[in-house]
């Protein structure tokens, strides 16, 4: 939010008296400025406007400067305590590191410095709104701290109920991702607003540290809702591992750093319950799991499995299936899961990591967007069309990107759910 500077014109009357010049003026340049004239000071605007009230607790301190650069920002509460803040990547605002408190007064003092050392300082004081009584949209961050993820790991935030289209830009401005070394990316929304994914144009480089903040607590979302929480998580990216499953050969290729390290026979979904083709990401790993599909209108079952790795929300897993080992490599007999031998499933659990890419080809159906973490199941051009904010034109995939992303084991696995769907 900004304000327009009002310019007042002052009329000045000059006396019509003769101007007497003493001495020669031939060497004086027309329009020359006196040496003692000061250099122009930077023009600086700060928001929220001074004396603003009912400011959301998610407010940034916005800055707009011409003829200089921002050299100092200090934000303090009404007791004089400093509020920690960090600049946005484009320098357009300073973002407090934690939500502001409701019904409190804050002062921001910003200084800009020009090229010749002149400075301009602006101060604004504003008061935050009372604690909102509106219901919150529940957000879930699928990116835990202190983990090692695969190189295809998207940062995923889910919303219940979904975020309306006209509120997605405001929400996206409060979702922050930092990478070290830097590897910029963008967010992309599912059409229904139930999830938003963040990824870079290329797969994450091994060893990258990723820090995520979803600063949504108290954020007005549309007319009737607010954000629920402010969450932070930092994790790292492991080595490259990927899985490629070909229905034509009934084989899974396991690749590490782009090199084939093992082939595993598989049995995929039978024609009535086919496995999806597309680019999936390992979402969960369970040493033991129970598949319960008794609510399925096509007929259900309950079965205990070992070494299960979730690929979709709908219940497609890779898991040990000793009962189908005679069919693996030859015939599809599962309910949509990828059946491997008990020994192969145990070995895979020691190689893969949540966030590894798994690509299926040649099956009867395509993976539905949003059925799992499907950030890589579309082209980059299609992915950026899902952003609610402008995406820099120069943010593009590089021709030299590594073709087989993934990560080796390291760190813990999520706690298994007591009952999950599968087949």
PDB file of N, CA and C in Angstrom, residues 80-142:
ATOM      1  N   UNK A  80       9.675  -0.453  22.699  1.00  0.00           N
ATOM      2  CA  UNK A  80      11.036  -0.173  22.265  1.00  0.00           C
ATOM      3  C   UNK A  80      11.829  -1.399  21.860  1.00  0.00           C
ATOM      4  N   UNK A  81      11.237  -2.589  21.950  1.00  0.00           N
ATOM      5  CA  UNK A  81      11.947  -3.811  21.577  1.00  0.00           C
ATOM      6  C   UNK A  81      12.042  -3.913  20.059  1.00  0.00           C
ATOM      7  N   UNK A  82      13.241  -4.256  19.571  1.00  0.00           N
ATOM      8  CA  UNK A  82      13.451  -4.346  18.132  1.00  0.00           C
ATOM      9  C   UNK A  82      12.766  -5.582  17.563  1.00  0.00           C
ATOM     10  N   UNK A  83      12.183  -5.425  16.391  1.00  0.00           N
ATOM     11  CA  UNK A  83      11.531  -6.519  15.672  1.00  0.00           C
ATOM     12  C   UNK A  83      12.467  -6.968  14.556  1.00  0.00           C
ATOM     13  N   UNK A  84      12.898  -8.220  14.606  1.00  0.00           N
ATOM     14  CA  UNK A  84      13.780  -8.742  13.566  1.00  0.00           C
ATOM     15  C   UNK A  84      13.015  -8.855  12.249  1.00  0.00           C
ATOM     16  N   UNK A  85      13.678  -8.492  11.162  1.00  0.00           N
ATOM     17  CA  UNK A  85      13.043  -8.541   9.847  1.00  0.00           C
ATOM     18  C   UNK A  85      14.100  -8.812   8.785  1.00  0.00           C
ATOM     19  N   UNK A  86      13.658  -9.365   7.667  1.00  0.00           N
ATOM     20  CA  UNK A  86      14.546  -9.649   6.539  1.00  0.00           C
ATOM     21  C   UNK A  86      13.954  -9.043   5.273  1.00  0.00           C
ATOM     22  N   UNK A  87      14.812  -8.594   4.342  1.00  0.00           N
ATOM     23  CA  UNK A  87      14.282  -8.012   3.104  1.00  0.00           C
ATOM     24  C   UNK A  87      13.756  -9.084   2.163  1.00  0.00           C
ATOM     25  N   UNK A  88      12.740  -8.754   1.416  1.00  0.00           N
ATOM     26  CA  UNK A  88      12.330  -9.617   0.313  1.00  0.00           C
ATOM     27  C   UNK A  88      13.428  -9.635  -0.747  1.00  0.00           C
ATOM     28  N   UNK A  89      13.384 -10.656  -1.601  1.00  0.00           N
ATOM     29  CA  UNK A  89      14.439 -10.807  -2.603  1.00  0.00           C
ATOM     30  C   UNK A  89      14.550  -9.600  -3.522  1.00  0.00           C
ATOM     31  N   UNK A  90      13.408  -8.962  -3.805  1.00  0.00           N
ATOM     32  CA  UNK A  90      13.440  -7.807  -4.703  1.00  0.00           C
ATOM     33  C   UNK A  90      13.667  -6.497  -3.967  1.00  0.00           C
ATOM     34  N   UNK A  91      13.856  -6.541  -2.636  1.00  0.00           N
ATOM     35  CA  UNK A  91      14.113  -5.341  -1.866  1.00  0.00           C
ATOM     36  C   UNK A  91      12.914  -4.432  -1.694  1.00  0.00           C
ATOM     37  N   UNK A  92      11.710  -4.904  -2.045  1.00  0.00           N
ATOM     38  CA  UNK A  92      10.526  -4.043  -1.999  1.00  0.00           C
ATOM     39  C   UNK A  92       9.961  -3.880  -0.602  1.00  0.00           C
ATOM     40  N   UNK A  93      10.362  -4.737   0.333  1.00  0.00           N
ATOM     41  CA  UNK A  93       9.799  -4.689   1.679  1.00  0.00           C
ATOM     42  C   UNK A  93      10.695  -5.445   2.644  1.00  0.00           C
ATOM     43  N   UNK A  94      10.528  -5.125   3.926  1.00  0.00           N
ATOM     44  CA  UNK A  94      11.178  -5.873   5.008  1.00  0.00           C
ATOM     45  C   UNK A  94      10.093  -6.677   5.716  1.00  0.00           C
ATOM     46  N   UNK A  95      10.336  -7.964   5.887  1.00  0.00           N
ATOM     47  CA  UNK A  95       9.339  -8.884   6.428  1.00  0.00           C
ATOM     48  C   UNK A  95       9.726  -9.252   7.858  1.00  0.00           C
ATOM     49  N   UNK A  96       8.904  -8.929   8.856  1.00  0.00           N
ATOM     50  CA  UNK A  96       9.200  -9.385  10.222  1.00  0.00           C
ATOM     51  C   UNK A  96       9.366 -10.902  10.276  1.00  0.00           C
ATOM     52  N   UNK A  97      10.331 -11.368  11.071  1.00  0.00           N
ATOM     53  CA  UNK A  97      10.657 -12.794  11.128  1.00  0.00           C
ATOM     54  C   UNK A  97       9.616 -13.613  11.868  1.00  0.00           C
ATOM     55  N   UNK A  98       8.716 -12.972  12.582  1.00  0.00           N
ATOM     56  CA  UNK A  98       7.621 -13.636  13.282  1.00  0.00           C
ATOM     57  C   UNK A  98       6.401 -12.737  13.168  1.00  0.00           C
ATOM     58  N   UNK A  99       5.193 -13.293  13.315  1.00  0.00           N
ATOM     59  CA  UNK A  99       3.995 -12.456  13.219  1.00  0.00           C
ATOM     60  C   UNK A  99       4.023 -11.329  14.250  1.00  0.00           C
ATOM     61  N   UNK A 100       3.526 -10.161  13.858  1.00  0.00           N
ATOM     62  CA  UNK A 100       3.349  -9.084  14.812  1.00  0.00           C
ATOM     63  C   UNK A 100       2.228  -9.453  15.783  1.00  0.00           C
ATOM     64  N   UNK A 101       2.151  -8.730  16.876  1.00  0.00           N
ATOM     65  CA  UNK A 101       1.126  -9.004  17.873  1.00  0.00           C
ATOM     66  C   UNK A 101      -0.111  -8.140  17.609  1.00  0.00           C
ATOM     67  N   UNK A 102      -1.315  -8.691  17.863  1.00  0.00           N
ATOM     68  CA  UNK A 102      -2.523  -7.885  17.652  1.00  0.00           C
ATOM     69  C   UNK A 102      -2.630  -6.742  18.660  1.00  0.00           C
ATOM     70  N   UNK A 103      -3.271  -5.665  18.237  1.00  0.00           N
ATOM     71  CA  UNK A 103      -3.511  -4.481  19.072  1.00  0.00           C
ATOM     72  C   UNK A 103      -2.222  -3.893  19.649  1.00  0.00           C
ATOM     73  N   UNK A 104      -1.181  -3.884  18.844  1.00  0.00           N
ATOM     74  CA  UNK A 104       0.095  -3.283  19.283  1.00  0.00           C
ATOM     75  C   UNK A 104       0.499  -2.206  18.280  1.00  0.00           C
ATOM     76  N   UNK A 105       1.288  -1.261  18.764  1.00  0.00           N
ATOM     77  CA  UNK A 105       1.765  -0.168  17.918  1.00  0.00           C
ATOM     78  C   UNK A 105       3.239  -0.399  17.594  1.00  0.00           C
ATOM     79  N   UNK A 106       3.577  -0.208  16.334  1.00  0.00           N
ATOM     80  CA  UNK A 106       4.948  -0.438  15.851  1.00  0.00           C
ATOM     81  C   UNK A 106       5.433   0.795  15.109  1.00  0.00           C
ATOM     82  N   UNK A 107       6.733   1.015  15.171  1.00  0.00           N
ATOM     83  CA  UNK A 107       7.365   2.127  14.467  1.00  0.00           C
ATOM     84  C   UNK A 107       8.471   1.583  13.582  1.00  0.00           C
ATOM     85  N   UNK A 108       8.469   1.995  12.327  1.00  0.00           N
ATOM     86  CA  UNK A 108       9.523   1.624  11.390  1.00  0.00           C
ATOM     87  C   UNK A 108      10.252   2.883  10.938  1.00  0.00           C
ATOM     88  N   UNK A 109      11.572   2.838  11.022  1.00  0.00           N
ATOM     89  CA  UNK A 109      12.406   3.951  10.571  1.00  0.00           C
ATOM     90  C   UNK A 109      13.330   3.441   9.478  1.00  0.00           C
ATOM     91  N   UNK A 110      13.254   4.062   8.313  1.00  0.00           N
ATOM     92  CA  UNK A 110      13.988   3.604   7.132  1.00  0.00           C
ATOM     93  C   UNK A 110      14.848   4.742   6.614  1.00  0.00           C
ATOM     94  N   UNK A 111      16.100   4.432   6.283  1.00  0.00           N
ATOM     95  CA  UNK A 111      17.036   5.416   5.738  1.00  0.00           C
ATOM     96  C   UNK A 111      17.512   4.964   4.363  1.00  0.00           C
ATOM     97  N   UNK A 112      17.498   5.897   3.415  1.00  0.00           N
ATOM     98  CA  UNK A 112      18.041   5.667   2.079  1.00  0.00           C
ATOM     99  C   UNK A 112      19.219   6.606   1.863  1.00  0.00           C
ATOM    100  N   UNK A 113      20.236   6.117   1.159  1.00  0.00           N
ATOM    101  CA  UNK A 113      21.450   6.900   0.895  1.00  0.00           C
ATOM    102  C   UNK A 113      21.658   7.031  -0.607  1.00  0.00           C
ATOM    103  N   UNK A 114      21.927   8.279  -1.061  1.00  0.00           N
ATOM    104  CA  UNK A 114      22.175   8.526  -2.471  1.00  0.00           C
ATOM    105  C   UNK A 114      23.613   8.244  -2.853  1.00  0.00           C
ATOM    106  N   UNK A 115      23.883   8.338  -4.152  1.00  0.00           N
ATOM    107  CA  UNK A 115      25.226   8.035  -4.657  1.00  0.00           C
ATOM    108  C   UNK A 115      26.288   8.974  -4.100  1.00  0.00           C
ATOM    109  N   UNK A 116      25.910  10.199  -3.763  1.00  0.00           N
ATOM    110  CA  UNK A 116      26.870  11.173  -3.250  1.00  0.00           C
ATOM    111  C   UNK A 116      26.843  11.285  -1.733  1.00  0.00           C
ATOM    112  N   UNK A 117      26.189  10.305  -1.093  1.00  0.00           N
ATOM    113  CA  UNK A 117      26.225  10.266   0.359  1.00  0.00           C
ATOM    114  C   UNK A 117      25.111  10.977   1.064  1.00  0.00           C
ATOM    115  N   UNK A 118      24.228  11.639   0.323  1.00  0.00           N
ATOM    116  CA  UNK A 118      23.095  12.293   0.971  1.00  0.00           C
ATOM    117  C   UNK A 118      22.097  11.229   1.441  1.00  0.00           C
ATOM    118  N   UNK A 119      21.381  11.529   2.511  1.00  0.00           N
ATOM    119  CA  UNK A 119      20.459  10.547   3.076  1.00  0.00           C
ATOM    120  C   UNK A 119      19.069  11.137   3.253  1.00  0.00           C
ATOM    121  N   UNK A 120      18.093  10.236   3.248  1.00  0.00           N
ATOM    122  CA  UNK A 120      16.714  10.576   3.571  1.00  0.00           C
ATOM    123  C   UNK A 120      16.203   9.534   4.544  1.00  0.00           C
ATOM    124  N   UNK A 121      15.563   9.954   5.608  1.00  0.00           N
ATOM    125  CA  UNK A 121      15.000   9.037   6.598  1.00  0.00           C
ATOM    126  C   UNK A 121      13.502   9.279   6.719  1.00  0.00           C
ATOM    127  N   UNK A 122      12.743   8.205   6.702  1.00  0.00           N
ATOM    128  CA  UNK A 122      11.306   8.293   6.888  1.00  0.00           C
ATOM    129  C   UNK A 122      10.915   7.390   8.054  1.00  0.00           C
ATOM    130  N   UNK A 123       9.920   7.844   8.810  1.00  0.00           N
ATOM    131  CA  UNK A 123       9.425   7.075   9.958  1.00  0.00           C
ATOM    132  C   UNK A 123       7.920   6.929   9.828  1.00  0.00           C
ATOM    133  N   UNK A 124       7.422   5.731  10.119  1.00  0.00           N
ATOM    134  CA  UNK A 124       5.987   5.498  10.115  1.00  0.00           C
ATOM    135  C   UNK A 124       5.605   4.717  11.365  1.00  0.00           C
ATOM    136  N   UNK A 125       4.477   5.072  11.956  1.00  0.00           N
ATOM    137  CA  UNK A 125       3.955   4.383  13.138  1.00  0.00           C
ATOM    138  C   UNK A 125       2.570   3.846  12.813  1.00  0.00           C
ATOM    139  N   UNK A 126       2.336   2.573  13.128  1.00  0.00           N
ATOM    140  CA  UNK A 126       1.051   1.956  12.785  1.00  0.00           C
ATOM    141  C   UNK A 126       0.624   1.009  13.900  1.00  0.00           C
ATOM    142  N   UNK A 127      -0.676   0.729  13.939  1.00  0.00           N
ATOM    143  CA  UNK A 127      -1.248  -0.134  14.967  1.00  0.00           C
ATOM    144  C   UNK A 127      -1.914  -1.336  14.311  1.00  0.00           C
ATOM    145  N   UNK A 128      -1.650  -2.513  14.837  1.00  0.00           N
ATOM    146  CA  UNK A 128      -2.197  -3.736  14.254  1.00  0.00           C
ATOM    147  C   UNK A 128      -3.643  -3.961  14.683  1.00  0.00           C
ATOM    148  N   UNK A 129      -4.327  -4.762  13.909  1.00  0.00           N
ATOM    149  CA  UNK A 129      -5.741  -5.034  14.137  1.00  0.00           C
ATOM    150  C   UNK A 129      -5.935  -5.974  15.328  1.00  0.00           C
ATOM    151  N   UNK A 130      -7.135  -6.027  15.904  1.00  0.00           N
ATOM    152  CA  UNK A 130      -7.412  -6.993  16.970  1.00  0.00           C
ATOM    153  C   UNK A 130      -7.320  -8.419  16.434  1.00  0.00           C
ATOM    154  N   UNK A 131      -7.208  -9.370  17.342  1.00  0.00           N
ATOM    155  CA  UNK A 131      -7.179 -10.769  16.940  1.00  0.00           C
ATOM    156  C   UNK A 131      -8.467 -11.113  16.195  1.00  0.00           C
ATOM    157  N   UNK A 132      -8.314 -11.764  15.050  1.00  0.00           N
ATOM    158  CA  UNK A 132      -9.461 -12.020  14.193  1.00  0.00           C
ATOM    159  C   UNK A 132     -10.354 -13.119  14.771  1.00  0.00           C
ATOM    160  N   UNK A 133     -11.649 -12.937  14.592  1.00  0.00           N
ATOM    161  CA  UNK A 133     -12.615 -13.957  14.998  1.00  0.00           C
ATOM    162  C   UNK A 133     -13.069 -14.809  13.810  1.00  0.00           C
ATOM    163  N   UNK A 134     -12.512 -14.537  12.623  1.00  0.00           N
ATOM    164  CA  UNK A 134     -12.891 -15.306  11.437  1.00  0.00           C
ATOM    165  C   UNK A 134     -12.290 -16.709  11.504  1.00  0.00           C
ATOM    166  N   UNK A 135     -12.948 -17.710  10.922  1.00  0.00           N
ATOM    167  CA  UNK A 135     -12.378 -19.061  10.911  1.00  0.00           C
ATOM    168  C   UNK A 135     -11.104 -19.114  10.077  1.00  0.00           C
ATOM    169  N   UNK A 136     -10.215 -20.005  10.466  1.00  0.00           N
ATOM    170  CA  UNK A 136      -8.917 -20.118   9.791  1.00  0.00           C
ATOM    171  C   UNK A 136      -8.967 -21.181   8.702  1.00  0.00           C
ATOM    172  N   UNK A 137      -8.226 -20.933   7.636  1.00  0.00           N
ATOM    173  CA  UNK A 137      -7.942 -21.978   6.655  1.00  0.00           C
ATOM    174  C   UNK A 137      -6.792 -22.807   7.207  1.00  0.00           C
ATOM    175  N   UNK A 138      -6.980 -24.110   7.302  1.00  0.00           N
ATOM    176  CA  UNK A 138      -5.945 -24.993   7.823  1.00  0.00           C
ATOM    177  C   UNK A 138      -4.898 -25.244   6.751  1.00  0.00           C
ATOM    178  N   UNK A 139      -3.646 -24.960   7.066  1.00  0.00           N
ATOM    179  CA  UNK A 139      -2.550 -25.222   6.136  1.00  0.00           C
ATOM    180  C   UNK A 139      -1.682 -26.352   6.676  1.00  0.00           C
ATOM    181  N   UNK A 140      -1.160 -27.172   5.765  1.00  0.00           N
ATOM    182  CA  UNK A 140      -0.259 -28.268   6.122  1.00  0.00           C
ATOM    183  C   UNK A 140       0.991 -28.164   5.277  1.00  0.00           C
ATOM    184  N   UNK A 141       2.141 -28.051   5.930  1.00  0.00           N
ATOM    185  CA  UNK A 141       3.422 -27.973   5.231  1.00  0.00           C
ATOM    186  C   UNK A 141       4.017 -29.369   5.143  1.00  0.00           C
ATOM    187  N   UNK A 142       4.148 -29.882   3.911  1.00  0.00           N
ATOM    188  CA  UNK A 142       4.768 -31.192   3.693  1.00  0.00           C
ATOM    189  C   UNK A 142       6.256 -31.002   3.403  1.00  0.00           C
TER     190      UNK A 142
END
